[in-house]
C-alpha positions as YAML, in Angstrom:
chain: A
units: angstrom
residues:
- id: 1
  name: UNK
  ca: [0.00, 0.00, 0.00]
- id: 2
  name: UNK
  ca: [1.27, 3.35, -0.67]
- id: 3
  name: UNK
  ca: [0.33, 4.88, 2.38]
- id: 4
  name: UNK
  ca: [0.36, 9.23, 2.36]
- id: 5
  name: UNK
  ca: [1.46, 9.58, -1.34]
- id: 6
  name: UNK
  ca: [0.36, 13.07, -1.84]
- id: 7
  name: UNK
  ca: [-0.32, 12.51, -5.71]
- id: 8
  name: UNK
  ca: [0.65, 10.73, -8.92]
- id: 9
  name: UNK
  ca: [4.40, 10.87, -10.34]
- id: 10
  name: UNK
  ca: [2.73, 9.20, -13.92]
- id: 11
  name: UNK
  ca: [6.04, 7.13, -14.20]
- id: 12
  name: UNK
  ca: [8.26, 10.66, -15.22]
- id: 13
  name: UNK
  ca: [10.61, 12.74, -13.75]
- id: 14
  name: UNK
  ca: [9.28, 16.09, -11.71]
- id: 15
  name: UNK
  ca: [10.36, 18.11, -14.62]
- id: 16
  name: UNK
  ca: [8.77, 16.43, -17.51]
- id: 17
  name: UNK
  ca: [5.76, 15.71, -15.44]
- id: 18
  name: UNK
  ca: [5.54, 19.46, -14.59]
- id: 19
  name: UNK
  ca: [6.07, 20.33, -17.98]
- id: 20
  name: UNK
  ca: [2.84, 17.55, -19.18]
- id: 21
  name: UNK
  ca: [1.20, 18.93, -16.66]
- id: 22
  name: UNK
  ca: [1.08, 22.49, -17.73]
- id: 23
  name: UNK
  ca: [0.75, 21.75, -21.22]
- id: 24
  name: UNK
  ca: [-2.81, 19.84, -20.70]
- id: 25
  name: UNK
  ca: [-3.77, 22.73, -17.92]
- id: 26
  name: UNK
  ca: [-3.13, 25.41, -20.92]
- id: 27
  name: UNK
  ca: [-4.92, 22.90, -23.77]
- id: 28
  name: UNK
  ca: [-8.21, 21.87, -21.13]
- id: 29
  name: UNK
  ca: [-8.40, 26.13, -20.97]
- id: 30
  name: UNK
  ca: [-7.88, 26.70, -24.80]
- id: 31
  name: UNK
  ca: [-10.17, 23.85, -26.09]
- id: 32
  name: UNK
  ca: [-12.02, 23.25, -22.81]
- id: 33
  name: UNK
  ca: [-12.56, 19.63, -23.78]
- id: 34
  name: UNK
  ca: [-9.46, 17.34, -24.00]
- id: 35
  name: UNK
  ca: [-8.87, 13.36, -24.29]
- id: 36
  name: UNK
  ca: [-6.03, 11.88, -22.36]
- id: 37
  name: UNK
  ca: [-5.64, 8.84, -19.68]
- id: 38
  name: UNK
  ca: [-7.41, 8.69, -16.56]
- id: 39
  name: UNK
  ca: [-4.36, 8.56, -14.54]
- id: 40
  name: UNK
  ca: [-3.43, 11.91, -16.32]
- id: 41
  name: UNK
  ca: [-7.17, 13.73, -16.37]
- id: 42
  name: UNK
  ca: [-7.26, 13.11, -12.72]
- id: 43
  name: UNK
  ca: [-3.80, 14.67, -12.09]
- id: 44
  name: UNK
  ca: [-4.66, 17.69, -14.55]
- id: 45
  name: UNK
  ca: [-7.63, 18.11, -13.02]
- id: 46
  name: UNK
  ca: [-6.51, 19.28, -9.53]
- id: 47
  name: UNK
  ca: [-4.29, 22.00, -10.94]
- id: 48
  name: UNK
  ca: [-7.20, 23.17, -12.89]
- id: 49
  name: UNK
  ca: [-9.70, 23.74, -10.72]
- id: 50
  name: UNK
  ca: [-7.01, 25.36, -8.54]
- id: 51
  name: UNK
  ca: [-6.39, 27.43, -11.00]
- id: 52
  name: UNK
  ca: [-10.35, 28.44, -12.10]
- id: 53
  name: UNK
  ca: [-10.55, 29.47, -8.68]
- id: 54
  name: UNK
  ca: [-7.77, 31.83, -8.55]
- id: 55
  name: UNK
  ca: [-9.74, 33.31, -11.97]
- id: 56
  name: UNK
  ca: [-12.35, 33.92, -10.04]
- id: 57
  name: UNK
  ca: [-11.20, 36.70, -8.83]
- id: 58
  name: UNK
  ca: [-9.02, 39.13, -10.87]
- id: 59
  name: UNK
  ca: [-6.14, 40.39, -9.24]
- id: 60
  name: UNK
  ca: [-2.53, 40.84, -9.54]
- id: 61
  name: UNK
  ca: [-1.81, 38.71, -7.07]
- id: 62
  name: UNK
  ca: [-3.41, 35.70, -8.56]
- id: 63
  name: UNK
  ca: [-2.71, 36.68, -12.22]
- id: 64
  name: UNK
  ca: [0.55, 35.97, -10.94]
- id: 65
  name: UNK
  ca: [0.29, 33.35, -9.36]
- id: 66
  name: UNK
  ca: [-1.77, 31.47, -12.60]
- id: 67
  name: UNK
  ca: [1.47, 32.96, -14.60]
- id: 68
  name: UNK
  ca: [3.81, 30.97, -13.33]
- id: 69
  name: UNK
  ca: [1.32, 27.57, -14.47]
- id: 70
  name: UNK
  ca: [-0.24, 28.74, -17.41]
- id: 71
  name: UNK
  ca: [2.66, 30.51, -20.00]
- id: 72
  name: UNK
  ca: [0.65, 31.32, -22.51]
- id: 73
  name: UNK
  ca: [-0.84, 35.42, -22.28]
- id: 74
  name: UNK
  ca: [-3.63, 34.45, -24.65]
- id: 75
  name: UNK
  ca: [-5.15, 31.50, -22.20]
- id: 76
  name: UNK
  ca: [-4.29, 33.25, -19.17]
- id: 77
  name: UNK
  ca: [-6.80, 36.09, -20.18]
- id: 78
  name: UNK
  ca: [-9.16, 34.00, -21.17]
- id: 79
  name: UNK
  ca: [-8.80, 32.43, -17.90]
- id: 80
  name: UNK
  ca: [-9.43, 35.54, -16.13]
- id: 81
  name: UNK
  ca: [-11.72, 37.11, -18.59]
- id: 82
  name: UNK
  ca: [-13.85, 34.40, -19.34]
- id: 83
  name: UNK
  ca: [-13.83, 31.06, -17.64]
- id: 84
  name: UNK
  ca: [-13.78, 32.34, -14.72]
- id: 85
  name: UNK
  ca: [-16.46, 34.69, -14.66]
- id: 86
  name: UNK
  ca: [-18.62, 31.54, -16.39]
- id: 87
  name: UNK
  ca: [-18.04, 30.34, -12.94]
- id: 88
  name: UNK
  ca: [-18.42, 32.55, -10.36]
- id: 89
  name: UNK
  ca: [-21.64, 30.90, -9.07]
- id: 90
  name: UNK
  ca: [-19.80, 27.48, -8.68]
- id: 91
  name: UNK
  ca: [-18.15, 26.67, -5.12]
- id: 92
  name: UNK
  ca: [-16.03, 23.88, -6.88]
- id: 93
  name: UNK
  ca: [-16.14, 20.80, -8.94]
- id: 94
  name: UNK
  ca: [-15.43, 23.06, -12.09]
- id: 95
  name: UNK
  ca: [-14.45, 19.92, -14.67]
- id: 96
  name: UNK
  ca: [-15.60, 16.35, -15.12]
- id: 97
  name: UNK
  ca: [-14.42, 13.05, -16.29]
- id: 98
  name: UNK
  ca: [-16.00, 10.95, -18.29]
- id: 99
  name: UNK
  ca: [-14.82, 7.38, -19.34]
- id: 100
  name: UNK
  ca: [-14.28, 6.30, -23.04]
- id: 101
  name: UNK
  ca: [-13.20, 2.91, -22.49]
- id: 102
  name: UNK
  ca: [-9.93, 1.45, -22.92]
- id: 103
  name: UNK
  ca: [-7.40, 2.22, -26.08]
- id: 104
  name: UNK
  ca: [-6.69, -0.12, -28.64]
- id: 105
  name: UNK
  ca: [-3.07, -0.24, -28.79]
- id: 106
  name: UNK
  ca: [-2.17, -0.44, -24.77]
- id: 107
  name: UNK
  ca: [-5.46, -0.69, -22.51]
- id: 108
  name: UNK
  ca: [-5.13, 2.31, -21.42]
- id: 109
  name: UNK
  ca: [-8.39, 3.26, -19.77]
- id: 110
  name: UNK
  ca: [-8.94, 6.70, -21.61]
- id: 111
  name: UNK
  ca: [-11.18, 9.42, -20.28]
- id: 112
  name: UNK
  ca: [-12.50, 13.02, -21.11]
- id: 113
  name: UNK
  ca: [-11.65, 15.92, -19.31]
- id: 114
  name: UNK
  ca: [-13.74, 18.84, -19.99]
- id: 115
  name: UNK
  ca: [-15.06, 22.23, -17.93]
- id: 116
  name: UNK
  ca: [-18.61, 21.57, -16.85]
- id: 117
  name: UNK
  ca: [-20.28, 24.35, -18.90]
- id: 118
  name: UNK
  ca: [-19.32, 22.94, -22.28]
- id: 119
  name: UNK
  ca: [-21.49, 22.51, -24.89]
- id: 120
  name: UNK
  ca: [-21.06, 20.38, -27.61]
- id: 121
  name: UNK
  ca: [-21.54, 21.99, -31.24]
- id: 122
  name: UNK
  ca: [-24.25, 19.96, -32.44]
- id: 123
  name: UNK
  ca: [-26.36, 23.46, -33.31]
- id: 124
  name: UNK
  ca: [-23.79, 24.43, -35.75]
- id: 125
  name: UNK
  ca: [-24.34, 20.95, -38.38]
- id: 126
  name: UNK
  ca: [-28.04, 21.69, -38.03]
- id: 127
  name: UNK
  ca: [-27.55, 25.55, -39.53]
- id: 128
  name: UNK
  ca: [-25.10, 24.05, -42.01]
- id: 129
  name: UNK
  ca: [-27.41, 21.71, -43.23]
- id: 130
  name: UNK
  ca: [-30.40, 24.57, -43.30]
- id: 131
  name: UNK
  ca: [-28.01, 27.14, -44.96]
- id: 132
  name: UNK
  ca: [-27.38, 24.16, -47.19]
- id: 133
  name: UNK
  ca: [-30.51, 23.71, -48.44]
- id: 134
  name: UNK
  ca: [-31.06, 27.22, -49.31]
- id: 135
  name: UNK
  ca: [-27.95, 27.34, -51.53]
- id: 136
  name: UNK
  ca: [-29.35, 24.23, -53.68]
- id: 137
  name: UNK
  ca: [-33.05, 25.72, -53.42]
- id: 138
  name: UNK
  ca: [-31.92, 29.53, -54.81]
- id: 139
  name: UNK
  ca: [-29.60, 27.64, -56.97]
- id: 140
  name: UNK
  ca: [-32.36, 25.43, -58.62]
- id: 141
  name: UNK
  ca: [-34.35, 28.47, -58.72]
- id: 142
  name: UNK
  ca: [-31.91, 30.21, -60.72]
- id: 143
  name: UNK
  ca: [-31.17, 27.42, -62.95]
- id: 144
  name: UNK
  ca: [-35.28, 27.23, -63.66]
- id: 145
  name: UNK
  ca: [-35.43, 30.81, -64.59]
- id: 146
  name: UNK
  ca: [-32.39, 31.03, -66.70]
- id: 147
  name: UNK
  ca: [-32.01, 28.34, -68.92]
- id: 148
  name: UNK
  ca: [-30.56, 30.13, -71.76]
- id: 149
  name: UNK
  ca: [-27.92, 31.07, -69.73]
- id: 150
  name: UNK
  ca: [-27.36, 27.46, -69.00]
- id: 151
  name: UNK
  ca: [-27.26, 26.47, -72.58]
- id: 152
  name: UNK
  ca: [-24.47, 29.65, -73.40]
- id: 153
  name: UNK
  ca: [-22.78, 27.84, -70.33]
- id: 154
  name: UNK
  ca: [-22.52, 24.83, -71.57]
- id: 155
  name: UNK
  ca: [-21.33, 26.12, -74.90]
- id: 156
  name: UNK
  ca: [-18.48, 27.95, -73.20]
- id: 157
  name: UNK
  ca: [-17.58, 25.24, -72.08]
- id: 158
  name: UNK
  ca: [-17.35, 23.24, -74.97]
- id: 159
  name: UNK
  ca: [-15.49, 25.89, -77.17]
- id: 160
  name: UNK
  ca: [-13.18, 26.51, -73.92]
- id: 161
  name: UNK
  ca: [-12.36, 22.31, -74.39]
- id: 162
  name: UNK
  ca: [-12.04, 22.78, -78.22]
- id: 163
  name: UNK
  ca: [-8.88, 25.96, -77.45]
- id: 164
  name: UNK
  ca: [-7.54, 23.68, -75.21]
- id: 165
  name: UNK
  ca: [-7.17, 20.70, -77.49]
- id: 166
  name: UNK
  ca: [-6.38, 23.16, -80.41]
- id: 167
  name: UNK
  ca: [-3.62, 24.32, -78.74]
- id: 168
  name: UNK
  ca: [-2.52, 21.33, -77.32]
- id: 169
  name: UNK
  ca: [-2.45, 20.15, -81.31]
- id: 170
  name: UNK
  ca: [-1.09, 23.64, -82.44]
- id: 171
  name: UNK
  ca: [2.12, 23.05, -80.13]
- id: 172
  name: UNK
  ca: [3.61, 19.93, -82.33]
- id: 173
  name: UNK
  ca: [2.31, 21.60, -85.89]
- id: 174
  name: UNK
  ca: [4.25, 24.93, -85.01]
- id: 175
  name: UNK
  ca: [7.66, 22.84, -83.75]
- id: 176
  name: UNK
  ca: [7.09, 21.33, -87.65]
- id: 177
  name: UNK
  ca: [6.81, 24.72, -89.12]
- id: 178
  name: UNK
  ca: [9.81, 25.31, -87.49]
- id: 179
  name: UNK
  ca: [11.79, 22.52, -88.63]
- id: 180
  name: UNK
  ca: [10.74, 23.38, -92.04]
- id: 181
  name: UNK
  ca: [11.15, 26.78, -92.62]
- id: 182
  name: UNK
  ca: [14.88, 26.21, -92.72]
- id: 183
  name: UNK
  ca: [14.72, 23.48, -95.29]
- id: 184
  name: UNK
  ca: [12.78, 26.10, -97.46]
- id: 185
  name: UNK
  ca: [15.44, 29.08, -96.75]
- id: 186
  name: UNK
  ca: [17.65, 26.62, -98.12]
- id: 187
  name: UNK
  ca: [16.15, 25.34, -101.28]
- id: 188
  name: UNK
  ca: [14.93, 29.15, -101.67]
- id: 189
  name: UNK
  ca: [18.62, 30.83, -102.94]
- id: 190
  name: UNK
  ca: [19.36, 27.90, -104.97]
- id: 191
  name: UNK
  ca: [15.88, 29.20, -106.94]
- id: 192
  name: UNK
  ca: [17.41, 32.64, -107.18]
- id: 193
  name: UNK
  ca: [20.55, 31.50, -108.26]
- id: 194
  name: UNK
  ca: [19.08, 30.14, -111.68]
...
């Protein structure tokens, strides 16, 4: 039994865990959902929520404090600005875990860490799909008003393939042009000689 072991060393050294550490703290802020290892989302999580609490409240003091975690000036802000504010009504318990199962390659028992406000963006494929259908419908209603202009389409686009295999055939007819112009110059002097 590991009796009074204050937390989880994940198997690395202080500095490379430190640095891990800090580096899922800043991406769980930026992206507010993140995938990793339950061993891992349960470390990250206690330096989170830490951390959302100091936002809390916008000071120096704790700016500075979350600066020496967090290195990046964009997610700090954010951190202060906007998570949390978002959370100012909450006394704790700021993220949650949710299992995914195990992963393929090692058995890893993998796990979602996310903030406990997030919302998935399944609004967003429903107004894609709307905005969508109004393309093809003002498109089809075009198409049914116009359909000259779909005919002189389709012409310029058969005279367009025509230039392009015309010139693709004018290429080799101009190199033999070429090659016998000089066989004229040549037999043209002897003519003006007699």
């Amino acid at each position: 039994m590991n009796h009074k072991m204050g937390f989880n060393p994940l198997s690395r050294t202080t500095a490379h865990r430190r640095a891990m550490l800090r580096n899922m703290v800043t991406s769980l802020f930026r992206y507010e959902r993140i995938t990793t290892t339950k061993a891992k989302a349960l470390e990250v999580r206690r330096f989170a929520e830490k951390l959302i609490t100091r936002g809390k409240v916008d000071s120096v003091h704790n700016r500075r404090q979350a600066a020496r975690f967090i290195q990046d000036e964009i997610i700090l802000a954010k951190l202060f600005k906007d998570i949390g504010p978002r959370m100012q009504d909450r006394n704790g318990g700021y993220t949650r875990i949710m299992k995914l199962g195990f992963r393929q390659g090692d058995a890893a028992d993998m796990a979602i860490l996310e903030l406990v406000d997030y919302k998935l963006d399944t609004g967003k494929s429903s107004d894609k799909k709307a905005e969508k259908a109004k393309k093809d419908d003002t498109a089809a209603s075009t198409a049914e008003k116009t359909p000259a202009k779909k005919a002189s389409a389709k012409k310029a686009a058969g005279t367009s393939a025509k230039k392009a295999s015309g010139t693709a055939a004018k290429k080799p007819a101009a190199k033999k042009t070429a090659k016998a112009a000089p066989a004229k110059e040549e037999s043209a002097p002897a003519e003006n000689k007699e």
